[in-house]
C-alpha cells in the first residue's frame, strides 16, 4: 500500500528504519516465546520421566521382595505414564494460548464493542433485525425527508456540528449541498442515512421519525455512490449485482446501460465476465465510478446519496459519469455533495452550509442573482476547500 507515494517522495530509508525496528521487536518477542516453549515442555517431559523412573525403582524392589506382582507394577507404570500425557498436551495448548493472547484480546474487544445506533425493542419486534428481517411489515418509502430542529455533535467531539437545523426535502427532489470543509455536508448526509442519530431534534422520513423504523429498512431504501467506490474481487457482473444480490442478468444489463457503463464493459476482454482484482485496479477511476452508479441503479433505491462522485475524475470522463447520474437521479430523492459546482446547476435546490447552518438556499439562477457566497464560490472569488 502506498508504494508509489513512498518512492515518489523518496522516503524509502525512513520506512526501512521503521520496518527494521518493528521486525526487530517481533524477532525478540519470537525468540523469547521460543525459549519459554523450549524450556517449559521439556521440563514437563523430564518430570514425567523422572516420576516413571521412581515408580520403576521402588516397584522393582517390591517385586524382588515378592510383595508385588510384576503385572501390578506394569499396570501402575502404565497409569503413571498415562497421567503425564494429558499434562504434556496441556502444556502445548497453554503455549499456543499465550502466543494467541493478542489476537484473542482484539477479537474480544471487537465482540464487546457496542453500536452507537441501535433499534428499540419495539422496532426490532415489528421490523426484525439484519439476521431475521420481517420484510412483510416494511412500508414502502416515498422519500420525503425533513430535519426538524436537529442538533448534533460527534461522540468524541465537544462542539455541535449542526445546531437547530431545519430542512424539508419533498420526495423526488434533487438537493445539492455546498460548503467549505467542516461546514457539515457529510454530517448532514450521515444523519439522513442514520449512520449517526441527532443529539437533539428529529429526522422524519415520510412524516415519521426514522427511529420508529429499523436501520435495515432505511438502508435497504438508500443508494450510495462514493467518491472512491470500492470494488470486490470477482467479475464485473458480480460487482454490479452486489447492489441487489438476487438481480437477474437482464436487470444487471439494464442497470449498466442506465449508468452508461455498458459501452466500456463490452470492450473489456470478457465483457461482463471479466475478472477484477481487489478494488478494480485494472479500471480507470471513471470506469470504477460508472460501475458504482450501475450498482446503485440495480438496487433501484428511492433515496440516493452522491458523495462528491465526480471530484476525482477528468472533465471528459465527468460528462459521461454525469449522464449516468442524471439517468439514475430521475424520480428519486437525491442528496448531492459536490465540489465541482458545474455538476449541480440543474439541481432543484442548492443548500449552502457554513458552520452547520444554512446561509443560502435556492436554485442555481436564484443564487447567482443574489451574488452571495454561492456566487463567489461559482465564480472562483471564494475558494471551495
PDB file of N, CA and C in Angstrom, residues 266-352:
ATOM      1  N   UNK A 266     -18.449  -3.722 -22.533  1.00  0.00           N
ATOM      2  CA  UNK A 266     -18.403  -4.562 -23.725  1.00  0.00           C
ATOM      3  C   UNK A 266     -17.006  -4.595 -24.343  1.00  0.00           C
ATOM      4  N   UNK A 267     -16.185  -3.577 -24.071  1.00  0.00           N
ATOM      5  CA  UNK A 267     -14.837  -3.519 -24.633  1.00  0.00           C
ATOM      6  C   UNK A 267     -13.809  -4.268 -23.785  1.00  0.00           C
ATOM      7  N   UNK A 268     -14.207  -4.727 -22.594  1.00  0.00           N
ATOM      8  CA  UNK A 268     -13.297  -5.499 -21.754  1.00  0.00           C
ATOM      9  C   UNK A 268     -13.070  -6.881 -22.358  1.00  0.00           C
ATOM     10  N   UNK A 269     -11.969  -7.549 -22.017  1.00  0.00           N
ATOM     11  CA  UNK A 269     -11.633  -8.848 -22.638  1.00  0.00           C
ATOM     12  C   UNK A 269     -12.768  -9.861 -22.620  1.00  0.00           C
ATOM     13  N   UNK A 270     -13.460  -9.992 -21.481  1.00  0.00           N
ATOM     14  CA  UNK A 270     -14.551 -10.962 -21.373  1.00  0.00           C
ATOM     15  C   UNK A 270     -15.882 -10.300 -21.034  1.00  0.00           C
ATOM     16  N   UNK A 271     -15.999  -9.023 -21.366  1.00  0.00           N
ATOM     17  CA  UNK A 271     -17.248  -8.329 -21.117  1.00  0.00           C
ATOM     18  C   UNK A 271     -17.630  -8.352 -19.654  1.00  0.00           C
ATOM     19  N   UNK A 272     -18.871  -8.730 -19.391  1.00  0.00           N
ATOM     20  CA  UNK A 272     -19.380  -8.755 -18.018  1.00  0.00           C
ATOM     21  C   UNK A 272     -18.741  -9.865 -17.179  1.00  0.00           C
ATOM     22  N   UNK A 273     -18.088 -10.826 -17.837  1.00  0.00           N
ATOM     23  CA  UNK A 273     -17.435 -11.923 -17.118  1.00  0.00           C
ATOM     24  C   UNK A 273     -15.952 -11.641 -16.861  1.00  0.00           C
ATOM     25  N   UNK A 274     -15.505 -10.424 -17.154  1.00  0.00           N
ATOM     26  CA  UNK A 274     -14.117 -10.056 -16.891  1.00  0.00           C
ATOM     27  C   UNK A 274     -13.845 -10.053 -15.393  1.00  0.00           C
ATOM     28  N   UNK A 275     -12.783 -10.729 -14.983  1.00  0.00           N
ATOM     29  CA  UNK A 275     -12.428 -10.784 -13.566  1.00  0.00           C
ATOM     30  C   UNK A 275     -11.702  -9.506 -13.155  1.00  0.00           C
ATOM     31  N   UNK A 276     -12.080  -8.974 -12.010  1.00  0.00           N
ATOM     32  CA  UNK A 276     -11.433  -7.788 -11.448  1.00  0.00           C
ATOM     33  C   UNK A 276     -10.675  -8.200 -10.200  1.00  0.00           C
ATOM     34  N   UNK A 277      -9.508  -7.613 -10.014  1.00  0.00           N
ATOM     35  CA  UNK A 277      -8.755  -7.863  -8.790  1.00  0.00           C
ATOM     36  C   UNK A 277      -9.314  -6.969  -7.689  1.00  0.00           C
ATOM     37  N   UNK A 278      -8.708  -7.024  -6.520  1.00  0.00           N
ATOM     38  CA  UNK A 278      -9.176  -6.205  -5.407  1.00  0.00           C
ATOM     39  C   UNK A 278      -9.197  -4.740  -5.755  1.00  0.00           C
ATOM     40  N   UNK A 279     -10.359  -4.093  -5.563  1.00  0.00           N
ATOM     41  CA  UNK A 279     -10.574  -2.671  -5.794  1.00  0.00           C
ATOM     42  C   UNK A 279     -10.522  -2.289  -7.272  1.00  0.00           C
ATOM     43  N   UNK A 280     -10.558  -3.248  -8.182  1.00  0.00           N
ATOM     44  CA  UNK A 280     -10.656  -2.951  -9.609  1.00  0.00           C
ATOM     45  C   UNK A 280      -9.524  -2.121 -10.150  1.00  0.00           C
ATOM     46  N   UNK A 281      -8.292  -2.510  -9.835  1.00  0.00           N
ATOM     47  CA  UNK A 281      -7.130  -1.729 -10.249  1.00  0.00           C
ATOM     48  C   UNK A 281      -6.954  -1.695 -11.770  1.00  0.00           C
ATOM     49  N   UNK A 282      -7.598  -2.652 -12.484  1.00  0.00           N
ATOM     50  CA  UNK A 282      -7.462  -2.672 -13.947  1.00  0.00           C
ATOM     51  C   UNK A 282      -8.263  -1.557 -14.618  1.00  0.00           C
ATOM     52  N   UNK A 283      -9.187  -0.951 -13.876  1.00  0.00           N
ATOM     53  CA  UNK A 283     -10.084   0.057 -14.437  1.00  0.00           C
ATOM     54  C   UNK A 283      -9.637   1.455 -14.059  1.00  0.00           C
ATOM     55  N   UNK A 284     -10.047   2.418 -14.869  1.00  0.00           N
ATOM     56  CA  UNK A 284      -9.777   3.814 -14.538  1.00  0.00           C
ATOM     57  C   UNK A 284     -10.729   4.272 -13.445  1.00  0.00           C
ATOM     58  N   UNK A 285     -10.436   5.443 -12.882  1.00  0.00           N
ATOM     59  CA  UNK A 285     -11.297   5.971 -11.825  1.00  0.00           C
ATOM     60  C   UNK A 285     -12.713   6.193 -12.344  1.00  0.00           C
ATOM     61  N   UNK A 286     -12.829   6.703 -13.571  1.00  0.00           N
ATOM     62  CA  UNK A 286     -14.148   6.939 -14.146  1.00  0.00           C
ATOM     63  C   UNK A 286     -14.923   5.654 -14.368  1.00  0.00           C
ATOM     64  N   UNK A 287     -14.233   4.599 -14.827  1.00  0.00           N
ATOM     65  CA  UNK A 287     -14.902   3.308 -15.038  1.00  0.00           C
ATOM     66  C   UNK A 287     -15.367   2.710 -13.722  1.00  0.00           C
ATOM     67  N   UNK A 288     -14.547   2.832 -12.674  1.00  0.00           N
ATOM     68  CA  UNK A 288     -14.971   2.348 -11.361  1.00  0.00           C
ATOM     69  C   UNK A 288     -16.199   3.112 -10.883  1.00  0.00           C
ATOM     70  N   UNK A 289     -16.217   4.410 -11.182  1.00  0.00           N
ATOM     71  CA  UNK A 289     -17.347   5.231 -10.773  1.00  0.00           C
ATOM     72  C   UNK A 289     -18.621   4.811 -11.501  1.00  0.00           C
ATOM     73  N   UNK A 290     -18.497   4.484 -12.793  1.00  0.00           N
ATOM     74  CA  UNK A 290     -19.658   4.043 -13.558  1.00  0.00           C
ATOM     75  C   UNK A 290     -20.197   2.720 -13.026  1.00  0.00           C
ATOM     76  N   UNK A 291     -19.297   1.809 -12.635  1.00  0.00           N
ATOM     77  CA  UNK A 291     -19.752   0.550 -12.036  1.00  0.00           C
ATOM     78  C   UNK A 291     -20.470   0.807 -10.716  1.00  0.00           C
ATOM     79  N   UNK A 292     -19.990   1.783  -9.965  1.00  0.00           N
ATOM     80  CA  UNK A 292     -20.638   2.127  -8.702  1.00  0.00           C
ATOM     81  C   UNK A 292     -22.043   2.675  -8.945  1.00  0.00           C
ATOM     82  N   UNK A 293     -22.182   3.477  -9.992  1.00  0.00           N
ATOM     83  CA  UNK A 293     -23.503   4.012 -10.342  1.00  0.00           C
ATOM     84  C   UNK A 293     -24.424   2.884 -10.798  1.00  0.00           C
ATOM     85  N   UNK A 294     -23.878   1.953 -11.595  1.00  0.00           N
ATOM     86  CA  UNK A 294     -24.670   0.802 -12.038  1.00  0.00           C
ATOM     87  C   UNK A 294     -25.095  -0.047 -10.849  1.00  0.00           C
ATOM     88  N   UNK A 295     -24.220  -0.196  -9.879  1.00  0.00           N
ATOM     89  CA  UNK A 295     -24.546  -0.962  -8.667  1.00  0.00           C
ATOM     90  C   UNK A 295     -25.700  -0.307  -7.919  1.00  0.00           C
ATOM     91  N   UNK A 296     -25.695   1.031  -7.852  1.00  0.00           N
ATOM     92  CA  UNK A 296     -26.806   1.731  -7.194  1.00  0.00           C
ATOM     93  C   UNK A 296     -28.075   1.622  -8.035  1.00  0.00           C
ATOM     94  N   UNK A 297     -27.919   1.633  -9.364  1.00  0.00           N
ATOM     95  CA  UNK A 297     -29.092   1.575 -10.248  1.00  0.00           C
ATOM     96  C   UNK A 297     -29.798   0.237 -10.148  1.00  0.00           C
ATOM     97  N   UNK A 298     -29.048  -0.859 -10.022  1.00  0.00           N
ATOM     98  CA  UNK A 298     -29.673  -2.171  -9.962  1.00  0.00           C
ATOM     99  C   UNK A 298     -30.461  -2.342  -8.663  1.00  0.00           C
ATOM    100  N   UNK A 299     -30.067  -1.603  -7.618  1.00  0.00           N
ATOM    101  CA  UNK A 299     -30.812  -1.648  -6.355  1.00  0.00           C
ATOM    102  C   UNK A 299     -32.106  -0.854  -6.435  1.00  0.00           C
ATOM    103  N   UNK A 300     -32.159   0.124  -7.373  1.00  0.00           N
ATOM    104  CA  UNK A 300     -33.358   0.944  -7.594  1.00  0.00           C
ATOM    105  C   UNK A 300     -33.852   1.582  -6.302  1.00  0.00           C
ATOM    106  N   UNK A 301     -33.001   2.370  -5.608  1.00  0.00           N
ATOM    107  CA  UNK A 301     -33.395   2.938  -4.311  1.00  0.00           C
ATOM    108  C   UNK A 301     -34.231   4.206  -4.481  1.00  0.00           C
ATOM    109  N   UNK A 302     -35.206   4.443  -3.609  1.00  0.00           N
ATOM    110  CA  UNK A 302     -35.988   5.689  -3.669  1.00  0.00           C
ATOM    111  C   UNK A 302     -35.173   6.913  -3.255  1.00  0.00           C
ATOM    112  N   UNK A 303     -34.153   6.701  -2.402  1.00  0.00           N
ATOM    113  CA  UNK A 303     -33.299   7.800  -1.929  1.00  0.00           C
ATOM    114  C   UNK A 303     -31.868   7.524  -2.383  1.00  0.00           C
ATOM    115  N   UNK A 304     -31.212   8.549  -2.894  1.00  0.00           N
ATOM    116  CA  UNK A 304     -29.873   8.378  -3.461  1.00  0.00           C
ATOM    117  C   UNK A 304     -28.934   9.424  -2.880  1.00  0.00           C
ATOM    118  N   UNK A 305     -27.735   8.969  -2.499  1.00  0.00           N
ATOM    119  CA  UNK A 305     -26.698   9.855  -1.974  1.00  0.00           C
ATOM    120  C   UNK A 305     -25.522   9.844  -2.948  1.00  0.00           C
ATOM    121  N   UNK A 306     -25.146  11.009  -3.452  1.00  0.00           N
ATOM    122  CA  UNK A 306     -23.982  11.142  -4.334  1.00  0.00           C
ATOM    123  C   UNK A 306     -22.942  11.984  -3.592  1.00  0.00           C
ATOM    124  N   UNK A 307     -21.920  11.328  -3.102  1.00  0.00           N
ATOM    125  CA  UNK A 307     -20.923  11.996  -2.261  1.00  0.00           C
ATOM    126  C   UNK A 307     -19.683  12.329  -3.093  1.00  0.00           C
ATOM    127  N   UNK A 308     -19.669  13.537  -3.659  1.00  0.00           N
ATOM    128  CA  UNK A 308     -18.534  14.015  -4.452  1.00  0.00           C
ATOM    129  C   UNK A 308     -18.138  12.978  -5.505  1.00  0.00           C
ATOM    130  N   UNK A 309     -19.143  12.478  -6.221  1.00  0.00           N
ATOM    131  CA  UNK A 309     -18.933  11.335  -7.116  1.00  0.00           C
ATOM    132  C   UNK A 309     -18.087  11.662  -8.329  1.00  0.00           C
ATOM    133  N   UNK A 310     -17.910  12.944  -8.669  1.00  0.00           N
ATOM    134  CA  UNK A 310     -17.130  13.290  -9.866  1.00  0.00           C
ATOM    135  C   UNK A 310     -15.903  14.134  -9.551  1.00  0.00           C
ATOM    136  N   UNK A 311     -15.552  14.257  -8.279  1.00  0.00           N
ATOM    137  CA  UNK A 311     -14.481  15.196  -7.918  1.00  0.00           C
ATOM    138  C   UNK A 311     -13.084  14.696  -8.271  1.00  0.00           C
ATOM    139  N   UNK A 312     -12.922  13.376  -8.489  1.00  0.00           N
ATOM    140  CA  UNK A 312     -11.580  12.843  -8.728  1.00  0.00           C
ATOM    141  C   UNK A 312     -11.396  12.324 -10.150  1.00  0.00           C
ATOM    142  N   UNK A 313     -12.238  12.762 -11.087  1.00  0.00           N
ATOM    143  CA  UNK A 313     -12.098  12.321 -12.475  1.00  0.00           C
ATOM    144  C   UNK A 313     -11.968  13.528 -13.386  1.00  0.00           C
ATOM    145  N   UNK A 314     -11.454  13.286 -14.590  1.00  0.00           N
ATOM    146  CA  UNK A 314     -11.208  14.385 -15.516  1.00  0.00           C
ATOM    147  C   UNK A 314     -12.532  14.883 -16.108  1.00  0.00           C
ATOM    148  N   UNK A 315     -12.454  16.052 -16.775  1.00  0.00           N
ATOM    149  CA  UNK A 315     -13.663  16.711 -17.270  1.00  0.00           C
ATOM    150  C   UNK A 315     -14.375  15.888 -18.328  1.00  0.00           C
ATOM    151  N   UNK A 316     -13.599  15.216 -19.223  1.00  0.00           N
ATOM    152  CA  UNK A 316     -14.221  14.419 -20.273  1.00  0.00           C
ATOM    153  C   UNK A 316     -14.971  13.221 -19.687  1.00  0.00           C
ATOM    154  N   UNK A 317     -14.335  12.539 -18.764  1.00  0.00           N
ATOM    155  CA  UNK A 317     -14.991  11.398 -18.122  1.00  0.00           C
ATOM    156  C   UNK A 317     -16.167  11.872 -17.284  1.00  0.00           C
ATOM    157  N   UNK A 318     -16.032  13.065 -16.707  1.00  0.00           N
ATOM    158  CA  UNK A 318     -17.105  13.601 -15.870  1.00  0.00           C
ATOM    159  C   UNK A 318     -18.406  13.718 -16.648  1.00  0.00           C
ATOM    160  N   UNK A 319     -18.323  14.114 -17.925  1.00  0.00           N
ATOM    161  CA  UNK A 319     -19.542  14.274 -18.721  1.00  0.00           C
ATOM    162  C   UNK A 319     -20.252  12.938 -18.905  1.00  0.00           C
ATOM    163  N   UNK A 320     -19.469  11.843 -19.070  1.00  0.00           N
ATOM    164  CA  UNK A 320     -20.065  10.516 -19.221  1.00  0.00           C
ATOM    165  C   UNK A 320     -20.694  10.080 -17.903  1.00  0.00           C
ATOM    166  N   UNK A 321     -19.932  10.254 -16.811  1.00  0.00           N
ATOM    167  CA  UNK A 321     -20.443   9.880 -15.493  1.00  0.00           C
ATOM    168  C   UNK A 321     -21.677  10.701 -15.138  1.00  0.00           C
ATOM    169  N   UNK A 322     -21.679  11.987 -15.524  1.00  0.00           N
ATOM    170  CA  UNK A 322     -22.802  12.857 -15.217  1.00  0.00           C
ATOM    171  C   UNK A 322     -24.070  12.386 -15.920  1.00  0.00           C
ATOM    172  N   UNK A 323     -23.924  11.879 -17.141  1.00  0.00           N
ATOM    173  CA  UNK A 323     -25.087  11.345 -17.861  1.00  0.00           C
ATOM    174  C   UNK A 323     -25.660  10.142 -17.121  1.00  0.00           C
ATOM    175  N   UNK A 324     -24.760   9.281 -16.656  1.00  0.00           N
ATOM    176  CA  UNK A 324     -25.211   8.129 -15.886  1.00  0.00           C
ATOM    177  C   UNK A 324     -25.927   8.548 -14.618  1.00  0.00           C
ATOM    178  N   UNK A 325     -25.389   9.561 -13.935  1.00  0.00           N
ATOM    179  CA  UNK A 325     -26.017  10.022 -12.692  1.00  0.00           C
ATOM    180  C   UNK A 325     -27.351  10.700 -12.970  1.00  0.00           C
ATOM    181  N   UNK A 326     -27.435  11.455 -14.075  1.00  0.00           N
ATOM    182  CA  UNK A 326     -28.698  12.114 -14.420  1.00  0.00           C
ATOM    183  C   UNK A 326     -29.796  11.082 -14.633  1.00  0.00           C
ATOM    184  N   UNK A 327     -29.465   9.978 -15.325  1.00  0.00           N
ATOM    185  CA  UNK A 327     -30.456   8.910 -15.521  1.00  0.00           C
ATOM    186  C   UNK A 327     -30.862   8.289 -14.195  1.00  0.00           C
ATOM    187  N   UNK A 328     -29.870   8.113 -13.323  1.00  0.00           N
ATOM    188  CA  UNK A 328     -30.121   7.458 -12.038  1.00  0.00           C
ATOM    189  C   UNK A 328     -30.957   8.330 -11.111  1.00  0.00           C
ATOM    190  N   UNK A 329     -30.839   9.662 -11.226  1.00  0.00           N
ATOM    191  CA  UNK A 329     -31.496  10.572 -10.289  1.00  0.00           C
ATOM    192  C   UNK A 329     -32.973  10.795 -10.592  1.00  0.00           C
ATOM    193  N   UNK A 330     -33.416  10.420 -11.764  1.00  0.00           N
ATOM    194  CA  UNK A 330     -34.793  10.711 -12.159  1.00  0.00           C
ATOM    195  C   UNK A 330     -35.793  10.020 -11.231  1.00  0.00           C
ATOM    196  N   UNK A 331     -36.715  10.820 -10.693  1.00  0.00           N
ATOM    197  CA  UNK A 331     -37.781  10.270  -9.872  1.00  0.00           C
ATOM    198  C   UNK A 331     -37.364   9.862  -8.475  1.00  0.00           C
ATOM    199  N   UNK A 332     -36.182  10.276  -8.013  1.00  0.00           N
ATOM    200  CA  UNK A 332     -35.706   9.883  -6.686  1.00  0.00           C
ATOM    201  C   UNK A 332     -35.412  11.132  -5.841  1.00  0.00           C
ATOM    202  N   UNK A 333     -35.400  10.938  -4.541  1.00  0.00           N
ATOM    203  CA  UNK A 333     -34.906  11.966  -3.634  1.00  0.00           C
ATOM    204  C   UNK A 333     -33.389  11.852  -3.602  1.00  0.00           C
ATOM    205  N   UNK A 334     -32.697  12.938  -3.937  1.00  0.00           N
ATOM    206  CA  UNK A 334     -31.250  12.855  -4.143  1.00  0.00           C
ATOM    207  C   UNK A 334     -30.537  13.915  -3.307  1.00  0.00           C
ATOM    208  N   UNK A 335     -29.493  13.465  -2.589  1.00  0.00           N
ATOM    209  CA  UNK A 335     -28.557  14.371  -1.938  1.00  0.00           C
ATOM    210  C   UNK A 335     -27.268  14.357  -2.762  1.00  0.00           C
ATOM    211  N   UNK A 336     -26.803  15.517  -3.165  1.00  0.00           N
ATOM    212  CA  UNK A 336     -25.561  15.610  -3.920  1.00  0.00           C
ATOM    213  C   UNK A 336     -24.580  16.482  -3.141  1.00  0.00           C
ATOM    214  N   UNK A 337     -23.455  15.878  -2.728  1.00  0.00           N
ATOM    215  CA  UNK A 337     -22.370  16.661  -2.148  1.00  0.00           C
ATOM    216  C   UNK A 337     -21.365  16.901  -3.267  1.00  0.00           C
ATOM    217  N   UNK A 338     -21.124  18.151  -3.608  1.00  0.00           N
ATOM    218  CA  UNK A 338     -20.311  18.437  -4.795  1.00  0.00           C
ATOM    219  C   UNK A 338     -19.257  19.486  -4.504  1.00  0.00           C
ATOM    220  N   UNK A 339     -18.054  19.249  -5.061  1.00  0.00           N
ATOM    221  CA  UNK A 339     -17.006  20.262  -5.084  1.00  0.00           C
ATOM    222  C   UNK A 339     -17.004  20.984  -6.418  1.00  0.00           C
ATOM    223  N   UNK A 340     -17.333  20.236  -7.483  1.00  0.00           N
ATOM    224  CA  UNK A 340     -17.431  20.863  -8.801  1.00  0.00           C
ATOM    225  C   UNK A 340     -18.842  21.418  -8.952  1.00  0.00           C
ATOM    226  N   UNK A 341     -18.970  22.725  -8.846  1.00  0.00           N
ATOM    227  CA  UNK A 341     -20.288  23.342  -8.847  1.00  0.00           C
ATOM    228  C   UNK A 341     -20.955  23.260 -10.209  1.00  0.00           C
ATOM    229  N   UNK A 342     -20.163  22.986 -11.259  1.00  0.00           N
ATOM    230  CA  UNK A 342     -20.750  22.867 -12.587  1.00  0.00           C
ATOM    231  C   UNK A 342     -21.673  21.669 -12.691  1.00  0.00           C
ATOM    232  N   UNK A 343     -21.516  20.683 -11.791  1.00  0.00           N
ATOM    233  CA  UNK A 343     -22.318  19.459 -11.857  1.00  0.00           C
ATOM    234  C   UNK A 343     -23.675  19.606 -11.174  1.00  0.00           C
ATOM    235  N   UNK A 344     -23.925  20.728 -10.508  1.00  0.00           N
ATOM    236  CA  UNK A 344     -25.171  20.849  -9.737  1.00  0.00           C
ATOM    237  C   UNK A 344     -26.050  21.995 -10.231  1.00  0.00           C
ATOM    238  N   UNK A 345     -25.748  22.520 -11.402  1.00  0.00           N
ATOM    239  CA  UNK A 345     -26.526  23.652 -11.910  1.00  0.00           C
ATOM    240  C   UNK A 345     -27.991  23.297 -12.132  1.00  0.00           C
ATOM    241  N   UNK A 346     -28.267  22.041 -12.441  1.00  0.00           N
ATOM    242  CA  UNK A 346     -29.649  21.630 -12.718  1.00  0.00           C
ATOM    243  C   UNK A 346     -30.369  21.076 -11.492  1.00  0.00           C
ATOM    244  N   UNK A 347     -29.767  21.193 -10.321  1.00  0.00           N
ATOM    245  CA  UNK A 347     -30.411  20.700  -9.103  1.00  0.00           C
ATOM    246  C   UNK A 347     -31.659  21.507  -8.787  1.00  0.00           C
ATOM    247  N   UNK A 348     -32.661  20.840  -8.218  1.00  0.00           N
ATOM    248  CA  UNK A 348     -33.896  21.538  -7.851  1.00  0.00           C
ATOM    249  C   UNK A 348     -33.641  22.570  -6.763  1.00  0.00           C
ATOM    250  N   UNK A 349     -32.748  22.253  -5.851  1.00  0.00           N
ATOM    251  CA  UNK A 349     -32.418  23.179  -4.765  1.00  0.00           C
ATOM    252  C   UNK A 349     -30.948  23.031  -4.408  1.00  0.00           C
ATOM    253  N   UNK A 350     -30.313  24.137  -4.072  1.00  0.00           N
ATOM    254  CA  UNK A 350     -28.918  24.145  -3.651  1.00  0.00           C
ATOM    255  C   UNK A 350     -28.857  24.738  -2.257  1.00  0.00           C
ATOM    256  N   UNK A 351     -28.256  23.994  -1.342  1.00  0.00           N
ATOM    257  CA  UNK A 351     -28.130  24.427   0.053  1.00  0.00           C
ATOM    258  C   UNK A 351     -26.673  24.774   0.302  1.00  0.00           C
ATOM    259  N   UNK A 352     -26.414  25.994   0.750  1.00  0.00           N
ATOM    260  CA  UNK A 352     -25.057  26.424   1.085  1.00  0.00           C
ATOM    261  C   UNK A 352     -24.924  26.411   2.604  1.00  0.00           C
TER     262      UNK A 352
END
